[in-house]
Short mmCIF file of C-alpha atoms in Angstrom, two decimals:
data_model
loop_
_atom_site.label_atom_id
_atom_site.label_comp_id
_atom_site.label_asym_id
_atom_site.label_seq_id
_atom_site.Cartn_x
_atom_site.Cartn_y
_atom_site.Cartn_z
CA MET A 1 21.87 -23.91 21.49
CA ARG A 2 24.94 -25.10 19.59
CA ARG A 3 22.79 -26.12 16.59
CA GLU A 4 21.02 -22.74 16.58
CA HIS A 5 24.40 -21.02 16.69
CA GLN A 6 25.64 -23.12 13.78
CA LEU A 7 22.53 -22.32 11.76
CA TRP A 8 23.00 -18.57 12.39
CA ASN A 9 26.62 -18.81 11.26
CA ILE A 10 25.43 -20.50 8.04
CA LYS A 11 22.95 -17.67 7.46
CA LYS A 12 25.60 -15.03 8.06
CA SER A 13 28.00 -16.72 5.68
CA HIS A 14 25.40 -16.49 2.89
CA MET A 15 24.19 -12.96 3.67
CA ASN A 16 25.66 -9.86 2.05
CA ILE A 17 25.18 -6.43 3.60
CA ILE A 18 25.68 -3.69 1.02
CA GLU A 19 25.85 -0.11 2.23
CA ASN A 20 24.75 3.10 0.57
CA GLU A 21 28.12 4.13 -0.84
CA LYS A 22 28.58 0.86 -2.72
CA ILE A 23 24.97 0.88 -3.87
CA ARG A 24 25.46 4.30 -5.45
CA LEU A 25 28.54 3.08 -7.31
CA LEU A 26 26.65 0.05 -8.61
CA VAL A 27 23.67 2.16 -9.76
CA LYS A 28 25.95 4.38 -11.85
CA GLU A 29 26.88 1.35 -13.96
CA LEU A 30 23.31 0.17 -14.61
CA ASP A 31 20.91 1.17 -17.38
CA LEU A 32 17.79 1.20 -15.25
CA ILE A 33 15.25 2.57 -17.76
CA PRO A 34 14.67 -0.75 -19.60
CA ILE A 35 14.78 -2.64 -16.29
CA ILE A 36 12.02 -0.56 -14.70
CA LYS A 37 10.04 -0.42 -17.95
CA ASN A 38 10.02 -4.22 -18.20
CA ALA A 39 8.96 -4.42 -14.56
CA PHE A 40 5.87 -2.27 -15.23
CA ILE A 41 5.01 -4.47 -18.21
CA ALA A 42 5.43 -7.67 -16.18
CA TYR A 43 3.20 -6.20 -13.49
CA SER A 44 0.39 -5.39 -15.94
CA GLU A 45 0.75 -8.83 -17.51
CA GLY A 46 0.15 -10.47 -14.12
CA LYS A 47 3.66 -11.91 -13.89
CA THR A 48 4.32 -10.50 -10.43
CA THR A 49 2.92 -11.00 -6.96
CA VAL A 50 2.59 -7.63 -5.21
CA PRO A 51 0.39 -7.44 -2.08
CA PRO A 52 -1.13 -4.13 -0.94
CA VAL A 53 1.20 -1.55 0.61
CA ALA A 54 1.65 -1.67 4.38
CA GLU A 55 1.85 1.82 5.79
CA LEU A 56 2.43 3.71 9.03
CA SER A 57 1.76 7.43 9.37
CA PHE A 58 2.89 9.71 12.19
CA SER A 59 1.98 13.26 13.19
CA ASP A 60 4.49 14.25 15.89
CA PRO A 61 6.97 14.42 14.33
CA PRO A 62 5.33 14.08 10.89
CA GLY A 63 6.43 11.11 8.83
CA ASP A 64 5.37 7.97 7.05
CA VAL A 65 6.73 4.48 6.48
CA HIS A 66 5.92 2.27 3.50
CA ILE A 67 6.52 -1.46 3.42
CA LYS A 68 6.39 -2.92 -0.09
CA TYR A 69 7.14 -6.50 -1.02
CA GLY A 70 6.64 -9.24 -3.58
CA TYR A 71 8.32 -11.21 -6.35
CA MET A 72 8.40 -11.62 -10.10
CA GLU A 73 7.97 -14.86 -12.05
CA GLY A 74 11.31 -16.58 -12.55
CA SER A 75 13.07 -14.41 -9.98
CA GLU A 76 15.74 -15.88 -7.72
CA PHE A 77 14.61 -13.70 -4.81
CA PHE A 78 11.59 -12.15 -3.20
CA VAL A 79 12.08 -8.65 -1.82
CA VAL A 80 10.83 -6.72 1.19
CA LYS A 81 11.42 -2.96 1.14
CA ILE A 82 11.01 -0.61 4.10
CA ALA A 83 11.30 3.10 3.32
CA SER A 84 10.41 6.06 5.51
CA SER A 85 10.18 9.80 5.06
CA PHE A 86 10.46 12.14 8.04
CA PRO A 87 10.56 15.75 6.74
CA GLU A 88 11.89 17.22 9.99
CA ASN A 89 14.99 15.03 9.96
CA GLU A 90 16.87 17.84 8.20
CA LYS A 91 16.70 19.84 11.45
CA LEU A 92 18.72 17.04 13.04
CA GLY A 93 21.21 16.75 10.20
CA ILE A 94 19.74 13.37 9.23
CA LEU A 95 18.51 12.31 5.79
CA ASN A 96 14.72 12.63 5.47
CA GLY A 97 14.60 9.25 3.75
CA GLN A 98 15.60 6.11 5.61
CA GLY A 99 15.22 2.43 4.82
CA MET A 100 16.51 -0.75 3.28
CA MET A 101 15.69 -3.52 0.82
CA THR A 102 16.07 -7.17 1.81
CA LEU A 103 16.40 -10.07 -0.65
CA PHE A 104 15.31 -13.56 0.35
CA LYS A 105 15.95 -16.79 -1.55
CA MET A 106 12.80 -18.02 -3.24
CA GLU A 107 13.78 -21.66 -2.64
CA THR A 108 14.45 -21.45 1.10
CA GLY A 109 13.38 -18.06 2.44
CA MET A 110 16.90 -17.42 3.70
CA ILE A 111 18.16 -13.84 3.70
CA GLU A 112 20.55 -13.41 0.79
CA ALA A 113 21.31 -9.69 1.03
CA ILE A 114 20.41 -6.47 2.82
CA LEU A 115 20.73 -3.28 0.80
CA LEU A 116 21.19 -0.47 3.34
CA ASP A 117 20.31 2.25 0.88
CA ASP A 118 18.73 4.91 3.16
CA ALA A 119 15.78 4.94 0.71
CA TYR A 120 18.15 5.92 -2.12
CA LEU A 121 16.94 3.12 -4.40
CA THR A 122 13.34 4.19 -3.83
CA ASP A 123 14.27 7.69 -4.97
CA VAL A 124 16.14 6.35 -8.00
CA ARG A 125 13.42 4.00 -9.18
CA THR A 126 10.86 6.82 -8.84
CA ALA A 127 13.02 9.15 -10.91
CA VAL A 128 13.58 6.44 -13.53
CA ALA A 129 9.81 5.93 -13.76
CA GLY A 130 9.47 9.67 -14.32
CA ALA A 131 11.91 9.49 -17.23
CA ILE A 132 10.03 6.54 -18.74
CA VAL A 133 6.75 8.44 -18.47
CA ALA A 134 8.23 11.61 -20.02
CA GLU A 135 9.60 9.64 -22.95
CA THR A 136 6.27 7.87 -23.50
CA PHE A 137 3.65 10.59 -22.99
CA SER A 138 5.07 14.08 -23.35
CA ASN A 139 5.38 16.27 -26.41
CA GLU A 140 8.88 17.54 -27.13
CA ILE A 141 9.69 19.26 -23.84
CA SER A 142 10.28 23.00 -24.17
CA THR A 143 10.47 23.77 -20.45
CA ILE A 144 10.46 21.49 -17.40
CA GLY A 145 8.04 22.66 -14.73
CA VAL A 146 8.87 21.37 -11.24
CA LEU A 147 6.67 21.83 -8.17
CA GLY A 148 8.69 21.15 -5.03
CA THR A 149 12.26 21.66 -3.88
CA GLY A 150 13.16 18.35 -2.25
CA LEU A 151 15.23 15.38 -3.32
CA GLN A 152 12.69 14.04 -5.81
CA ALA A 153 12.32 17.51 -7.36
CA ARG A 154 16.03 17.26 -8.12
CA MET A 155 16.16 13.62 -9.19
CA GLN A 156 13.18 13.82 -11.53
CA ALA A 157 14.94 16.58 -13.47
CA ILE A 158 18.32 14.86 -13.43
CA TYR A 159 16.93 11.60 -14.82
CA LEU A 160 15.06 13.52 -17.51
CA LYS A 161 18.49 14.13 -19.04
CA TYR A 162 18.30 10.58 -20.38
CA VAL A 163 15.20 11.29 -22.46
CA THR A 164 15.19 15.00 -23.35
CA SER A 165 17.70 17.64 -24.36
CA CYS A 166 15.72 20.33 -22.48
CA ARG A 167 17.77 21.93 -19.70
CA LYS A 168 15.43 24.74 -18.62
CA ILE A 169 13.50 24.41 -15.35
CA ILE A 170 10.71 26.62 -14.02
CA ASN A 171 10.37 25.94 -10.29
CA TRP A 172 7.97 26.70 -7.47
CA GLY A 173 8.22 25.66 -3.83
CA ARG A 174 6.52 26.58 -0.59
CA ASN A 175 9.71 27.91 0.99
CA LYS A 176 11.56 30.77 -0.74
CA LYS A 177 14.92 29.92 0.82
CA LYS A 178 14.64 26.30 -0.33
CA MET A 179 13.72 27.51 -3.82
CA GLU A 180 16.95 29.53 -3.95
CA ILE A 181 18.95 26.50 -2.81
CA TYR A 182 17.19 24.37 -5.42
CA LYS A 183 18.06 26.89 -8.13
CA GLN A 184 21.72 26.89 -7.13
CA ASP A 185 21.93 23.10 -6.90
CA MET A 186 20.24 22.47 -10.24
CA GLU A 187 22.33 25.08 -12.02
CA GLU A 188 25.36 23.08 -10.85
CA GLU A 189 23.71 20.09 -12.57
CA GLY A 190 23.68 21.99 -15.86
CA PHE A 191 20.14 23.41 -15.83
CA GLU A 192 18.94 26.96 -16.34
CA VAL A 193 16.48 27.63 -13.52
CA GLU A 194 13.81 30.30 -13.09
CA LEU A 195 11.67 30.65 -9.96
CA ARG A 196 7.95 31.46 -9.86
CA VAL A 197 5.64 32.73 -7.13
CA SER A 198 2.87 30.14 -7.64
CA PRO A 199 2.21 26.71 -9.16
CA ALA A 200 -0.11 28.35 -11.71
CA ASP A 201 2.75 30.57 -12.89
CA VAL A 202 4.79 27.43 -13.57
CA ALA A 203 1.98 25.73 -15.49
CA ARG A 204 1.30 28.74 -17.72
CA VAL A 205 4.74 28.53 -19.34
CA CYS A 206 5.49 24.78 -19.27
CA ASN A 207 4.27 21.93 -21.45
CA PHE A 208 5.77 19.39 -19.05
CA ILE A 209 5.14 19.45 -15.29
CA VAL A 210 6.27 17.13 -12.53
CA THR A 211 4.75 17.54 -9.06
CA THR A 212 6.89 16.34 -6.15
CA THR A 213 5.45 17.94 -3.01
CA SER A 214 3.80 16.42 0.06
CA SER A 215 0.79 18.73 -0.27
CA GLU A 216 -2.62 17.60 0.96
CA ASN A 217 -4.38 20.37 -0.95
CA PRO A 218 -4.47 20.72 -4.77
CA LEU A 219 -1.83 23.02 -6.22
CA LEU A 220 -3.06 23.08 -9.82
CA SER A 221 -6.47 23.11 -11.50
CA ILE A 222 -7.47 22.69 -15.13
CA LYS A 223 -7.63 26.46 -15.76
CA ASP A 224 -3.85 26.57 -15.18
CA ILE A 225 -2.97 23.86 -17.72
CA LYS A 226 -2.06 24.57 -21.37
CA PRO A 227 -3.22 22.28 -24.19
CA GLY A 228 -0.55 19.70 -24.96
CA THR A 229 0.74 19.58 -21.39
CA HIS A 230 1.91 16.38 -19.75
CA ILE A 231 1.81 16.10 -15.94
CA THR A 232 3.73 13.49 -13.97
CA ALA A 233 2.27 13.42 -10.45
CA VAL A 234 4.76 11.98 -7.96
CA GLY A 235 4.07 13.49 -4.54
CA ALA A 236 0.72 11.95 -3.60
CA ASP A 237 1.93 8.57 -2.35
CA THR A 238 -0.32 8.33 0.73
CA LEU A 239 -4.06 8.32 1.34
CA THR A 240 -4.29 12.03 2.18
CA LYS A 241 -1.82 13.72 -0.19
CA GLN A 242 -3.13 15.51 -3.29
CA GLU A 243 -1.41 17.91 -5.71
CA LEU A 244 -3.92 18.09 -8.59
CA ASN A 245 -7.50 19.29 -8.55
CA THR A 246 -9.75 16.49 -9.78
CA ASP A 247 -10.98 18.73 -12.62
CA ILE A 248 -7.61 18.11 -14.30
CA LEU A 249 -8.30 14.37 -14.36
CA LYS A 250 -11.82 14.98 -15.64
CA LYS A 251 -10.64 17.10 -18.58
CA ALA A 252 -7.43 15.19 -19.35
CA ASN A 253 -7.44 13.21 -22.59
CA LEU A 254 -5.40 10.44 -21.01
CA VAL A 255 -5.10 9.41 -17.34
CA VAL A 256 -2.63 6.66 -16.48
CA GLY A 257 -1.75 5.01 -13.17
CA ASP A 258 1.27 2.88 -12.35
CA SER A 259 -1.03 0.39 -10.60
CA LEU A 260 -4.79 0.47 -11.07
CA SER A 261 -5.45 -1.39 -7.82
CA GLN A 262 -3.13 0.87 -5.85
CA CYS A 263 -4.36 4.08 -7.48
CA LYS A 264 -7.88 3.32 -6.30
CA ILE A 265 -6.63 3.81 -2.76
CA ARG A 266 -3.87 6.45 -2.95
CA GLY A 267 -2.65 9.17 -5.27
CA GLU A 268 -4.38 11.61 -7.60
CA ILE A 269 -6.56 8.99 -9.27
CA SER A 270 -8.07 7.92 -5.94
CA HIS A 271 -9.33 11.47 -5.39
CA GLY A 272 -10.73 11.59 -8.92
CA LEU A 273 -12.59 8.33 -8.37
CA SER A 274 -13.96 9.27 -4.94
CA SER A 275 -15.17 12.63 -6.27
CA GLY A 276 -16.94 10.98 -9.19
CA GLU A 277 -15.01 13.14 -11.70
CA ILE A 278 -13.62 9.98 -13.33
CA THR A 279 -14.42 6.28 -13.34
CA GLU A 280 -12.16 3.24 -13.46
CA ASN A 281 -12.88 2.99 -17.20
CA ASP A 282 -11.20 6.38 -17.68
CA VAL A 283 -7.86 5.11 -16.34
CA ARG A 284 -5.20 3.01 -18.06
CA GLU A 285 -2.37 1.14 -16.43
CA LEU A 286 1.17 2.17 -17.28
CA GLY A 287 2.44 -1.30 -18.13
CA ASP A 288 -0.39 -1.82 -20.60
CA VAL A 289 0.56 1.35 -22.45
CA LEU A 290 4.27 0.49 -22.41
CA LYS A 291 3.70 -2.93 -23.93
CA GLY A 292 1.56 -1.41 -26.68
CA GLY A 293 -1.69 -2.99 -25.59
CA LYS A 294 -3.40 0.38 -25.16
CA SER A 295 -2.82 3.67 -26.95
CA GLY A 296 -0.83 6.58 -25.52
CA ARG A 297 -0.78 10.21 -26.65
CA SER A 298 -2.41 10.58 -30.06
CA SER A 299 -2.11 14.34 -30.67
CA LYS A 300 0.04 17.30 -29.68
CA THR A 301 -2.90 19.11 -28.06
CA GLU A 302 -3.86 16.36 -25.61
CA ILE A 303 -3.46 16.81 -21.87
CA THR A 304 -1.98 13.69 -20.29
CA VAL A 305 -1.57 12.78 -16.63
CA VAL A 306 0.39 9.89 -15.14
CA ASP A 307 -0.04 9.14 -11.43
CA LEU A 308 3.09 7.52 -9.96
CA THR A 309 2.21 6.14 -6.53
CA GLY A 310 5.23 3.83 -6.41
CA VAL A 311 4.73 0.10 -7.03
CA ALA A 312 6.65 -2.67 -5.30
CA VAL A 313 7.55 -4.17 -8.68
CA GLN A 314 9.93 -1.21 -9.12
CA ASP A 315 11.61 -2.15 -5.84
CA LEU A 316 11.84 -5.82 -6.80
CA SER A 317 13.47 -5.03 -10.12
CA ILE A 318 15.96 -2.44 -8.89
CA ALA A 319 16.95 -4.55 -5.86
CA ASN A 320 17.56 -7.59 -8.07
CA ALA A 321 19.49 -5.53 -10.62
CA VAL A 322 21.74 -3.93 -8.00
CA TYR A 323 22.42 -7.20 -6.20
CA ASN A 324 23.14 -9.15 -9.38
CA HIS A 325 25.56 -6.42 -10.43
CA PHE A 326 27.14 -6.56 -6.98
CA ARG A 327 27.80 -10.26 -7.43
CA LEU A 328 29.56 -9.52 -10.72
CA LYS A 329 31.60 -6.68 -9.25
CA LYS A 330 32.07 -8.01 -5.72
CA ASN A 331 35.84 -8.17 -5.88
CA GLU A 332 36.17 -4.75 -7.49
CA ILE A 333 34.24 -2.49 -5.11
#
């Protein structure tokens, strides 16, 4: 027992536990766009090991848990991320998102650090991916269309500030009260916000749309979409969620997924494939486009769709970046 106790003390002496408040301070000092962009490229180049997502879904109360894990070539650590979303938590005064990221030494498997982020880093890396996609695929954004009123509906718009000067949002949500709160919150962030009564009303006036709901029924169809529109689909991160009618994928000039293997199983692309509206040959992988191996938007009239299902490589890269910055700033925060 003494030896086991000694070994545990050694582990504790090497393990750092970093809580949400410090993580948020560290993130503010990082330029995450090139970090996440390079992660997508490394993924498409086969320089990462990312097993399939492990997932738990619950109905009473509703919620889901994703476990994502893997490592990148040359990395000091492998990462295991657990992130949950329980929409009814707000009734209890608890954050809907919960979770943590754990870093293990590649050489020994010992725990190096636990990032108790309450799923904050998952939200950040998703919003950063949205900014990367907007910069790569959209025309000059005249108006930002946002479907949804939750945290990601806010963060997607906030991170767009890094890549566009547009500060006008057209918003729709399923709950009128939450739409009003969203409008107030985003106006405090420097946006001009107008509310609409339907998703189609948003699409008719926007050339850039981001969908962030947990809907299991399509909110938009191709008849709603203007030529030249870019859609970033964020909400459909499970097997059953769907925000876009598959006719949008069929008619789109460019359909891109963050992970081809993952998008076969979950997200908008999976529904397009299962319906027969598109085939695997119709879909490109985000990292391939970012590295210049495959073409992106080629005209201002094209309709483009990017399906962001959330890839573990984003978690690996943001966890490593935050922890490495923590080691540099350890005595200052």
